[in-house]
CSV table of C-alpha atoms in Angstrom, one decimal:
chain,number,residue,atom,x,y,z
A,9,UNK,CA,-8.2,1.1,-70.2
A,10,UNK,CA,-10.9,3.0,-69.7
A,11,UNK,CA,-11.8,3.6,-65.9
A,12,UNK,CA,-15.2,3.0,-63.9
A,13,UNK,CA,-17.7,6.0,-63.8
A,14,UNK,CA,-17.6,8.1,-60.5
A,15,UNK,CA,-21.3,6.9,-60.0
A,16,UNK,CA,-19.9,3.0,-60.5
A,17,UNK,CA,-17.4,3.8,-58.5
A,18,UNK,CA,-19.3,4.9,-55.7
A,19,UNK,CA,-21.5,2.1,-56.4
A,20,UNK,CA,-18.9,-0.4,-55.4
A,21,UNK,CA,-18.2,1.4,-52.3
A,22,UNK,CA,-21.9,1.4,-51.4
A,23,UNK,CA,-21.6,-2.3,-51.7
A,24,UNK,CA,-18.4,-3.0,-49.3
A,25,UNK,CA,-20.8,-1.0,-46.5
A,26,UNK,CA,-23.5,-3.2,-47.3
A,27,UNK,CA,-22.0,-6.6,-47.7
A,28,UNK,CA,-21.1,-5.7,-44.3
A,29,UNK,CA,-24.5,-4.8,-42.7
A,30,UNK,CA,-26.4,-7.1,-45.2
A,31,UNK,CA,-24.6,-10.3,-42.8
A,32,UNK,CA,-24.5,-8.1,-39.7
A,33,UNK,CA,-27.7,-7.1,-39.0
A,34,UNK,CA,-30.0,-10.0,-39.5
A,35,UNK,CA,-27.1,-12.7,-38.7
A,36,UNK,CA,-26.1,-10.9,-34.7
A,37,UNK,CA,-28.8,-11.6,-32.9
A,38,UNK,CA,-28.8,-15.3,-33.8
A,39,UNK,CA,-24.7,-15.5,-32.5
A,40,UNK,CA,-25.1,-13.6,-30.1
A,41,UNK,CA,-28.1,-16.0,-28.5
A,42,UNK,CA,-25.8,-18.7,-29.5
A,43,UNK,CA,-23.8,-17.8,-26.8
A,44,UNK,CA,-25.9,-17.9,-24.2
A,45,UNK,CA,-27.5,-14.2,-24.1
A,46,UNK,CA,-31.6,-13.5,-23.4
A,47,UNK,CA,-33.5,-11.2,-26.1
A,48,UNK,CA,-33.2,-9.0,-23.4
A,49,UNK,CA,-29.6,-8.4,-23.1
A,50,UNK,CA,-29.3,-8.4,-26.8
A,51,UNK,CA,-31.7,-6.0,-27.3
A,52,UNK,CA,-29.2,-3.7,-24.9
A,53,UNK,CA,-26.2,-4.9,-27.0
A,54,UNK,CA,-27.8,-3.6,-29.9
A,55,UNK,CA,-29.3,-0.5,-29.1
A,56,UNK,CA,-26.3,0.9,-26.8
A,57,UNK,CA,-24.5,2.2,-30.1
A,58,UNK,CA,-28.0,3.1,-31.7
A,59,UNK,CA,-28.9,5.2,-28.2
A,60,UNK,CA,-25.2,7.3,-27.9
A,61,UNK,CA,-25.5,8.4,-32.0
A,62,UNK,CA,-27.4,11.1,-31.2
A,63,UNK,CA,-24.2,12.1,-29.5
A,64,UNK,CA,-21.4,10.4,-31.1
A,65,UNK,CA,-23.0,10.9,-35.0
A,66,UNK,CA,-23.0,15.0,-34.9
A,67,UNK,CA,-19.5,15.1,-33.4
A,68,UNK,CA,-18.3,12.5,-35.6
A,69,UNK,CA,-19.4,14.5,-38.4
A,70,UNK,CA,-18.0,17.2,-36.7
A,71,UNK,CA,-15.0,15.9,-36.3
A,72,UNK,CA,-15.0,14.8,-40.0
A,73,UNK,CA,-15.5,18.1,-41.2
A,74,UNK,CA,-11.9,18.8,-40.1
A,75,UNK,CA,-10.1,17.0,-42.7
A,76,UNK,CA,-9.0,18.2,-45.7
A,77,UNK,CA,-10.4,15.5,-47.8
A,78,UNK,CA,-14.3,13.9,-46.7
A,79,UNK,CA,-13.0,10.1,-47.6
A,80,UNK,CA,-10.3,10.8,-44.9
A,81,UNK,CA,-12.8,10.3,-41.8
A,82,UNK,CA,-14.0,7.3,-43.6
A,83,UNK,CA,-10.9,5.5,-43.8
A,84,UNK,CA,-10.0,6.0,-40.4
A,85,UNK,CA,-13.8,4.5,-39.1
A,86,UNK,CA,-13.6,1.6,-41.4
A,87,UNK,CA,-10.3,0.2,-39.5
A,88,UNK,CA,-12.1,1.4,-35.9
A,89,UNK,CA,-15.2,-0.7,-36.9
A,90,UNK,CA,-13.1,-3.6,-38.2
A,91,UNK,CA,-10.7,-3.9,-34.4
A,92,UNK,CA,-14.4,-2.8,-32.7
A,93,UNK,CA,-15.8,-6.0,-34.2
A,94,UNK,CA,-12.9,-8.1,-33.7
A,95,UNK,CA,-12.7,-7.6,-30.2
A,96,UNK,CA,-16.4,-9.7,-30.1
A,97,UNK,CA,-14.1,-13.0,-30.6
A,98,UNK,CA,-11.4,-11.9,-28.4
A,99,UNK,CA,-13.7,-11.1,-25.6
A,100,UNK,CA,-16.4,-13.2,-23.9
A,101,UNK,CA,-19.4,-12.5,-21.6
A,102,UNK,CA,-21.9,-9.2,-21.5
A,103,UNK,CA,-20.3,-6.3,-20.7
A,104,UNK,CA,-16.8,-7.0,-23.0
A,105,UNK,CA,-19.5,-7.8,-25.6
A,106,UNK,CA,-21.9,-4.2,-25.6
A,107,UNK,CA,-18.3,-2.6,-25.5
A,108,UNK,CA,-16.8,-3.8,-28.6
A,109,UNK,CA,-20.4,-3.7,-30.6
A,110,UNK,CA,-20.2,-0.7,-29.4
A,111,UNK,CA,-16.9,0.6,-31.1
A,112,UNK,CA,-17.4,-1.4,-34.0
A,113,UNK,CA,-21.5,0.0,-34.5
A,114,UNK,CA,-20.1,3.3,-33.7
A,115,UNK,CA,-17.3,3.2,-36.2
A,116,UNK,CA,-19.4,1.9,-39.2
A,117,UNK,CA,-22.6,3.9,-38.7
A,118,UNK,CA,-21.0,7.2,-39.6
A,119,UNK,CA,-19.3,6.1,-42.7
A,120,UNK,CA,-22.8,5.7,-44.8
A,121,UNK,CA,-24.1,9.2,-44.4
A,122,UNK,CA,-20.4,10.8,-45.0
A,123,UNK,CA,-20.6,8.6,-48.5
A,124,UNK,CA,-23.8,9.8,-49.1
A,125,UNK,CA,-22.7,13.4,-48.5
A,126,UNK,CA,-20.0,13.1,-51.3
A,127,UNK,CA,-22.3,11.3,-53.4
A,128,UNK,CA,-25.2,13.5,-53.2
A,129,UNK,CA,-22.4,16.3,-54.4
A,130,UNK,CA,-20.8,14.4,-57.1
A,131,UNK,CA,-24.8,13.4,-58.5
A,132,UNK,CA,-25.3,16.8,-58.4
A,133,UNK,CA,-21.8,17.9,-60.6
A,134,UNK,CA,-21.8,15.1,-63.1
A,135,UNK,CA,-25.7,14.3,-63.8
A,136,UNK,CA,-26.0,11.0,-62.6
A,137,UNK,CA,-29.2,9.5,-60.1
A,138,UNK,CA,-27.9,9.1,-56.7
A,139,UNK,CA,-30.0,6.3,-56.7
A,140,UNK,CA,-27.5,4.4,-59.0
A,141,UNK,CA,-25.0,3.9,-56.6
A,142,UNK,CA,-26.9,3.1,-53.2
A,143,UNK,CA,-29.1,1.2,-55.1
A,144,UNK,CA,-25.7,-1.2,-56.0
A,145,UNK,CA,-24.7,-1.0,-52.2
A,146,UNK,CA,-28.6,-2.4,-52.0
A,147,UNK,CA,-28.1,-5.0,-54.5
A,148,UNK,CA,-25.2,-6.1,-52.5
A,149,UNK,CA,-27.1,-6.6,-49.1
A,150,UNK,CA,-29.6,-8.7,-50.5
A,151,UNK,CA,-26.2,-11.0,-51.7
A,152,UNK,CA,-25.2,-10.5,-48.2
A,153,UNK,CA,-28.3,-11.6,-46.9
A,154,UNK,CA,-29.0,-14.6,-49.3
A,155,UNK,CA,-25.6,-15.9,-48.7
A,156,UNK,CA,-25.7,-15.2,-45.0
A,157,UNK,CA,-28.6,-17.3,-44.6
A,158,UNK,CA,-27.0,-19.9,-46.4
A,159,UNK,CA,-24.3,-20.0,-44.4
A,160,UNK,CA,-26.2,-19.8,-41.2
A,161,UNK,CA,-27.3,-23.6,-40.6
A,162,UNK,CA,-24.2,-25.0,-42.5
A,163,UNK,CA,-21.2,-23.0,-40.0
A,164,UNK,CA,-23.2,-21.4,-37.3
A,165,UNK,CA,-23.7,-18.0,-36.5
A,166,UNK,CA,-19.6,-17.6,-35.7
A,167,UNK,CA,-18.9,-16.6,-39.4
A,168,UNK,CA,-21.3,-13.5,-38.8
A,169,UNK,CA,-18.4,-11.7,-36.9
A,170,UNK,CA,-15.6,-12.8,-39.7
A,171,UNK,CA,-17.7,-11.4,-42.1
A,172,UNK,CA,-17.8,-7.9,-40.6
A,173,UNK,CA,-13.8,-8.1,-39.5
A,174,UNK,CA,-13.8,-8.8,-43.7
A,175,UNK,CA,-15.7,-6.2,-44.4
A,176,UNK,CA,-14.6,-3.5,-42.6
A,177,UNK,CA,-11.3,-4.2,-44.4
A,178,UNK,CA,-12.8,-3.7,-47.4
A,179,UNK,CA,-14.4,-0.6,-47.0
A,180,UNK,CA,-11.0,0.8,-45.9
A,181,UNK,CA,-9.8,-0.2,-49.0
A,182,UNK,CA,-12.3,0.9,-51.1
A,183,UNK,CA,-12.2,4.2,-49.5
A,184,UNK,CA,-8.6,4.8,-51.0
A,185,UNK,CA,-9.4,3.2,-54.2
A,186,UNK,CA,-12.9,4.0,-54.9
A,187,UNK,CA,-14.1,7.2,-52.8
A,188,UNK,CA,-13.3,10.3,-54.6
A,189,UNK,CA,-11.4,12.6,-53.2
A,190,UNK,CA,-13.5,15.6,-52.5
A,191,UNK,CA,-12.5,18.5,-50.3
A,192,UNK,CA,-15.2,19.4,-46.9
A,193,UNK,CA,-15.2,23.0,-49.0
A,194,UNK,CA,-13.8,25.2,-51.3
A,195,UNK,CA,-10.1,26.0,-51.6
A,196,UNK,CA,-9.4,29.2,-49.8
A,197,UNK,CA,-12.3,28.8,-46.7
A,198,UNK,CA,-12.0,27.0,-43.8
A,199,UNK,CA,-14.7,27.0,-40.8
A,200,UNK,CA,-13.0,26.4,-37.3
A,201,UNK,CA,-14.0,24.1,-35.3
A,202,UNK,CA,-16.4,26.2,-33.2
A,203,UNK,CA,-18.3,27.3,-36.8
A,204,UNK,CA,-19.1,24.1,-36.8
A,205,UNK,CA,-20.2,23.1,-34.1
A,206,UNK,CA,-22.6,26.4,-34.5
A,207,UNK,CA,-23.7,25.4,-37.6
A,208,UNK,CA,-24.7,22.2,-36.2
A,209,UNK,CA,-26.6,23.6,-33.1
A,210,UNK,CA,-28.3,25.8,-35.8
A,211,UNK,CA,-29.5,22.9,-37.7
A,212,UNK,CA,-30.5,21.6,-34.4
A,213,UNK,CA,-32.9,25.3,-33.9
A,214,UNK,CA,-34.7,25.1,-37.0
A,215,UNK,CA,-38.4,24.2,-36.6
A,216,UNK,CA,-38.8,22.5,-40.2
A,217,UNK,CA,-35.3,20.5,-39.4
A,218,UNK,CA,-36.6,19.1,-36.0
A,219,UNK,CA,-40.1,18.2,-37.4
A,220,UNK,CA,-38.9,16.8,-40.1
A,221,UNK,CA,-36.1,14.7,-38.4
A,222,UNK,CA,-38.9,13.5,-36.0
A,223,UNK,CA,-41.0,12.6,-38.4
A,224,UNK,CA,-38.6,10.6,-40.1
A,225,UNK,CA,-36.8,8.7,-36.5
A,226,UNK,CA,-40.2,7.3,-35.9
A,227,UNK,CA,-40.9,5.7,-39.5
A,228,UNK,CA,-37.4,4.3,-39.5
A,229,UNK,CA,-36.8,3.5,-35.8
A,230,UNK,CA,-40.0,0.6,-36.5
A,231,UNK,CA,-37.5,-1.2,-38.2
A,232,UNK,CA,-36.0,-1.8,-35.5
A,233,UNK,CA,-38.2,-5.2,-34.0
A,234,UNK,CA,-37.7,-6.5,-37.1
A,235,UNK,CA,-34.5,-6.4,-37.8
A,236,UNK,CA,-33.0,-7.1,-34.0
A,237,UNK,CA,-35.3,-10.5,-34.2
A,238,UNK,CA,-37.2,-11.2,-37.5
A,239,UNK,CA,-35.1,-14.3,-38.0
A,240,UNK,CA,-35.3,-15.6,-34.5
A,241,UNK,CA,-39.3,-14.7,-34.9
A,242,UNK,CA,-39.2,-16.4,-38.2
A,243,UNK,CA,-37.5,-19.4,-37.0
A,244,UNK,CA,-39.8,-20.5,-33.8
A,245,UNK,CA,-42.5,-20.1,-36.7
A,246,UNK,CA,-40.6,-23.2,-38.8
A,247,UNK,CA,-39.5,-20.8,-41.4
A,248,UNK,CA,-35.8,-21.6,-41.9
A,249,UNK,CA,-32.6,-19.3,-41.9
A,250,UNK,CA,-32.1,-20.3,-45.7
A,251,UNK,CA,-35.9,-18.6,-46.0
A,252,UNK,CA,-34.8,-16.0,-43.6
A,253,UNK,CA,-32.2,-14.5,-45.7
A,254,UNK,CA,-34.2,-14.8,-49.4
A,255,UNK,CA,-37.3,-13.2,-47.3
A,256,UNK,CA,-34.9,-9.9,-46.1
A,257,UNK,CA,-33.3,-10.3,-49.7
A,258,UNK,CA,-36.8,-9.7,-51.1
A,259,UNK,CA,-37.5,-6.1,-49.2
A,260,UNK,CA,-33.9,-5.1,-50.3
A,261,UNK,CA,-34.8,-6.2,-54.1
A,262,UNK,CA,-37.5,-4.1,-54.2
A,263,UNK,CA,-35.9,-1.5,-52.8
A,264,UNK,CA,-33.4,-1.6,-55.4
A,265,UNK,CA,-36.1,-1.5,-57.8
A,266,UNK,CA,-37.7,2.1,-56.2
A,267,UNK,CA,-34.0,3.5,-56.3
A,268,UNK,CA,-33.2,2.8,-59.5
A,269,UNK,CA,-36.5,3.1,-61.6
A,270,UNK,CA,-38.6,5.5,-59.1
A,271,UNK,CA,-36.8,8.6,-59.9
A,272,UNK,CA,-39.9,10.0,-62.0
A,273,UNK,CA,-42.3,8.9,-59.4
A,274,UNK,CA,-40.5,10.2,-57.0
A,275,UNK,CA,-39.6,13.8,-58.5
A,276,UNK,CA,-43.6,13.7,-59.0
A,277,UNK,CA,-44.3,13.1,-55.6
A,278,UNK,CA,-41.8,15.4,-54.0
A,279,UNK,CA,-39.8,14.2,-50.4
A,280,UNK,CA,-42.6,15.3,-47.9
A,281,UNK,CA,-45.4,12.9,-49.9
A,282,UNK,CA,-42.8,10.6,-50.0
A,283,UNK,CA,-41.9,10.4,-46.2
A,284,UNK,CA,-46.3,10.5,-45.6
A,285,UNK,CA,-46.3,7.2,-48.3
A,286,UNK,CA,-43.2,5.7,-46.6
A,287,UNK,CA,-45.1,5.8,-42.9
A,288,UNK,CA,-48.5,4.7,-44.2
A,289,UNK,CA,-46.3,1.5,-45.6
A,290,UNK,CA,-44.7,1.0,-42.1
A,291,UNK,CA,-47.8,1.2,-40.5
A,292,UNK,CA,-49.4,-1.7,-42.7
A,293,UNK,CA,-46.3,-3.7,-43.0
A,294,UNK,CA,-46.0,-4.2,-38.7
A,295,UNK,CA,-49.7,-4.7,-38.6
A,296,UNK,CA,-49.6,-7.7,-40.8
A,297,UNK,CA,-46.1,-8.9,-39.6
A,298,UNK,CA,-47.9,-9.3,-36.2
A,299,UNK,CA,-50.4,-12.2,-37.1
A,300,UNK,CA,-47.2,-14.3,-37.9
A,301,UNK,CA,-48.3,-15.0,-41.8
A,302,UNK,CA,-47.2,-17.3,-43.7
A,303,UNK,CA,-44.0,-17.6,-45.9
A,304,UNK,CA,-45.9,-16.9,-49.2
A,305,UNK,CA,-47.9,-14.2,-47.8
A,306,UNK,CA,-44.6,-12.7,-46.1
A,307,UNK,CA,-43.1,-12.4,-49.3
A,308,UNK,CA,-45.9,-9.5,-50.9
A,309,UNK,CA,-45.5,-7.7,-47.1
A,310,UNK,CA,-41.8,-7.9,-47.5
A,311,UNK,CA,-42.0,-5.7,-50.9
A,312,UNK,CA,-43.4,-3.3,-49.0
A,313,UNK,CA,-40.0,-2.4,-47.4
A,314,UNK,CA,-39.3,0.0,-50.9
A,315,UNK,CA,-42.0,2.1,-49.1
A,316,UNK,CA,-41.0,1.9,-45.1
A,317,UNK,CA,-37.5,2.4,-45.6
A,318,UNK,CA,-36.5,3.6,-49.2
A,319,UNK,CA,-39.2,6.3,-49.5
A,320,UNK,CA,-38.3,7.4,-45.4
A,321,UNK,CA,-34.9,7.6,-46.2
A,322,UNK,CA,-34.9,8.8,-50.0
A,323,UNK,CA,-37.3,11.6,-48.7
A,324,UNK,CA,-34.4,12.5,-45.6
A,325,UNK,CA,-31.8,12.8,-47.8
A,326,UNK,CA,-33.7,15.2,-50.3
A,327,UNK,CA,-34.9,17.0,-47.0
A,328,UNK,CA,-32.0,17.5,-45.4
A,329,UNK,CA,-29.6,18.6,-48.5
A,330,UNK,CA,-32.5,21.4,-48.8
A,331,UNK,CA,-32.5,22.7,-45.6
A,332,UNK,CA,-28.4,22.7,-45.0
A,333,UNK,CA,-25.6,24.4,-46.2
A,334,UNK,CA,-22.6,22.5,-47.8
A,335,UNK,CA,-20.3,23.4,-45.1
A,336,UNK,CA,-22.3,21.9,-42.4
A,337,UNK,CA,-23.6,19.3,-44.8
A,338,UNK,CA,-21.9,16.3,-43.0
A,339,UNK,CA,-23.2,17.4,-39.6
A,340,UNK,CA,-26.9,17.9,-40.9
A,341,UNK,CA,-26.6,14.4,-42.7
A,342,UNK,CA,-25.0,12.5,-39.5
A,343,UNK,CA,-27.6,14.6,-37.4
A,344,UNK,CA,-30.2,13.3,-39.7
A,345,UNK,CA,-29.1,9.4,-39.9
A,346,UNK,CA,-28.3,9.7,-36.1
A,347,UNK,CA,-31.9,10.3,-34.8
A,348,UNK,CA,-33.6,8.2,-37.3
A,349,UNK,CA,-31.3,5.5,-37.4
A,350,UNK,CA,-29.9,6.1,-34.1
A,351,UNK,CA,-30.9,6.9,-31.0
A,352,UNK,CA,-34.5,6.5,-31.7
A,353,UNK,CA,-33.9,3.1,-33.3
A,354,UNK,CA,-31.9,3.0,-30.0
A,355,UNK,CA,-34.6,3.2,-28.0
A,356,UNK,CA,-37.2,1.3,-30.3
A,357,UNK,CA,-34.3,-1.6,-30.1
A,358,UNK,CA,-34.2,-1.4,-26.1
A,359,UNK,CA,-38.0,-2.0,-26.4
A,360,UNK,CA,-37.7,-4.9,-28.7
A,361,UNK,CA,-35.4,-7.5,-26.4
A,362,UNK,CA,-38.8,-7.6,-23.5
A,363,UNK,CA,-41.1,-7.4,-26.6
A,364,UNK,CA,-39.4,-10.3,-28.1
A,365,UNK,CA,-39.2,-12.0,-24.7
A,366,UNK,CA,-43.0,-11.3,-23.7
A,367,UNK,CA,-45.6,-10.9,-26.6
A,368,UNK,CA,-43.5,-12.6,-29.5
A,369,UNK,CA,-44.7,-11.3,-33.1
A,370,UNK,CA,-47.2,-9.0,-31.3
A,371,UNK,CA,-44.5,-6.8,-30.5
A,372,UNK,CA,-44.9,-5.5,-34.2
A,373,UNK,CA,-48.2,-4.1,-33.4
A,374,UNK,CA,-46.1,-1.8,-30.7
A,375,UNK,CA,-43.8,-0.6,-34.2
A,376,UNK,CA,-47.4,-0.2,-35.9
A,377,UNK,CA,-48.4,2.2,-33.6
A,378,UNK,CA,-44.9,4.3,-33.5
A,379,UNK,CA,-45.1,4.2,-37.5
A,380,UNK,CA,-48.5,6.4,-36.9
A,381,UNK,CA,-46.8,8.9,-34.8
A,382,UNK,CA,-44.6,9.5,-37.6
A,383,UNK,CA,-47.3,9.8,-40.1
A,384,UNK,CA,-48.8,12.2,-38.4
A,385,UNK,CA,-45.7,14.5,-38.0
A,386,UNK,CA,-45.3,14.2,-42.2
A,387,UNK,CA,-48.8,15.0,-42.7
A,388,UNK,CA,-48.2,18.1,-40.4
A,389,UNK,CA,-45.0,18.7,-42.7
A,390,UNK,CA,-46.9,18.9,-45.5
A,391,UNK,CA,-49.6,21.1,-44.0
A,392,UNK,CA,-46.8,23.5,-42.7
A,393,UNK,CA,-46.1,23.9,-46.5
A,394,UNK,CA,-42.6,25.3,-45.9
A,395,UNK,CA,-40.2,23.0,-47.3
A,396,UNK,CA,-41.4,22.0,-51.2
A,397,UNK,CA,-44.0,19.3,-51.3
């Protein structure tokens, strides 16, 4: 029998992470206001794990680095995540709650960009797209988000915290079976731990790095309103959670779409046009998303996720393989996912429970705004003419 490509392979991986966030992220917020929590408090819930990557995703990485083998960090996280978000039905009330999100989000958050650093290898070595395997994982969150909003009215927002137990037991089982396994280098090196933590505090010195990673936090970090409380948003305007789901499905199909068929527009383009498309996108998407529109007219602004996040985050990936070497290649992709989807989503996320609480939809206006910040930085990126266009 003849076995699965590497690039199917890794495709099936990407979609155990994402069946897990695809029901996590727009399913939470709805249990945990089921039980009795204020926008307010979870917007901290959310953001607490979000705020600390900063931190906890370089020395993760780090600390992944140490391994022989790159799938062996990955492994270990997935059964972390899994107890993390297990401990949300064993425990009740605030505080027990922010502290197992926050083990679980910890746990899982590093375990995409260590996938994409062996996939991003593995494209390179056997001349397939990168794009073929994320874009599986993506095609597996819109399932996850079609199904979850399915499942929503019919067994109420409890079976979001089964799924993820589920989930994160599948990704430690597709790690084994699924994850090749790669070495962090070549046979005969070895980098102590203090080379690389300098390597990542170099990273952390280079002007093109930081203005790029800041360009890059801000686009993504707009996100954040909509997906801590899109479907609560979308649900006080009569749309319902059946809707909810097929309406985040639709910004991950066409996502899937730019991943798998954008390759020559995007080689055309290059990653620092792509980031400046990617921030104009974000800018119009919030500014329309605040005049509450209706379902049909949502459904155009939703494809306009394959710009806000795909081109962001395709463009991050292609920026940051440039600009770091292989050895601290985890540390510079962690550093990068950390800041844009981490502490400034963090932050952005903190900012979104009173939003949500006090101005409603208008609160997207506020992301609007941040999604100019980041435009500008790209267009300065560009201008700087340092990193290929």
């Amino acid at each position: 029998m003849r076995l699965p490509s590497p690039a199917l392979k890794l495709g099936l991986f990407y979609a155990a992470l994402y069946l897990s966030s695809g029901a996590g992220t727009p399913f939470i917020a709805p249990w945990f206001k089921a039980h009795g929590l204020s926008g307010t408090e979870i917007g901290v819930i959310l953001a607490a794990p979000m705020l600390a990557r900063l931190a906890t995703g370089p020395i993760l990485a780090v600390w992944a680095d140490g391994f022989r083998l790159r799938r062996t960090a990955i492994v270990i996280m997935a059964g972390v995540s899994a107890l993390g978000y297990g401990a949300l039905m064993a425990l009740s009330g605030f505080w027990p709650w922010l502290l197992a999100w926050f083990i679980g989000a910890t746990a899982f958050q590093i375990c995409p960009p260590l996938t994409d650093v062996i996939t991003l290898r593995r494209a390179a070595l056997q001349g397939f797209a990168y794009a073929i395997p994320r874009g599986i994982g993506s095609a597996a969150y819109i399932l996850a988000n079609v199904v979850g909003g399915l499942l929503l009215p019919k067994l109420g927002a409890g079976f979001v915290v089964e799924w993820l137990i589920g989930s994160g037991a599948l990704i430690l089982l597709g790690a084994f079976v699924l994850v090749p396994p790669d070495p962090v280098v070549e046979a005969g090196v070895h980098i102590d731990r203090r080379g690389r933590l300098a390597g990542a505090a170099a990273l952390m010195a280079h002007p093109v790095f930081l203005l790029m990673l800041f360009s890059v936090s801000l686009v993504q970090a707009t996100h954040a309103f909509y997906y801590a409380f899109s479907t609560l948003l979308w649900r006080s305007e009569g749309i319902a959670p059946g809707w909810s789901g097929a309406l985040w499905g639709v910004g991950v199909g066409v996502e899937v779409i730019f991943l798998w068929f954008g390759e020559p527009f995007r080689r055309r383009l290059g990653p620092v046009r792509l980031l400046i498309l990617g921030a104009a996108g974000a800018v119009v998407r919030w500014s329309l998303l605040a005049f509450s529109p209706t379902l049909w007219l949502l459904i155009p602004i939703q494809a306009l996720h394959a710009l806000t996040f795909s081109a962001t985050f395709v463009a991050s990936l292609e920026l940051t393989q440039r600009l770091s070497p292989r050895a601290h290649a985890s540390a510079a992709q962690a550093l990068t996912a950390g800041l844009s989807m981490g502490v400034m989503s963090g932050f952005a996320t903190l900012a979104s429970g009173p939003l949500y609480d006090h101005a409603g939809a208008w609160g997207y206006l506020v992301m609007a705004g941040v999604a100019a910040l980041g435009l500008a930085g790209a267009i300065v990126l560009l201008r700087l003419n340092k990193v290929a266009a």
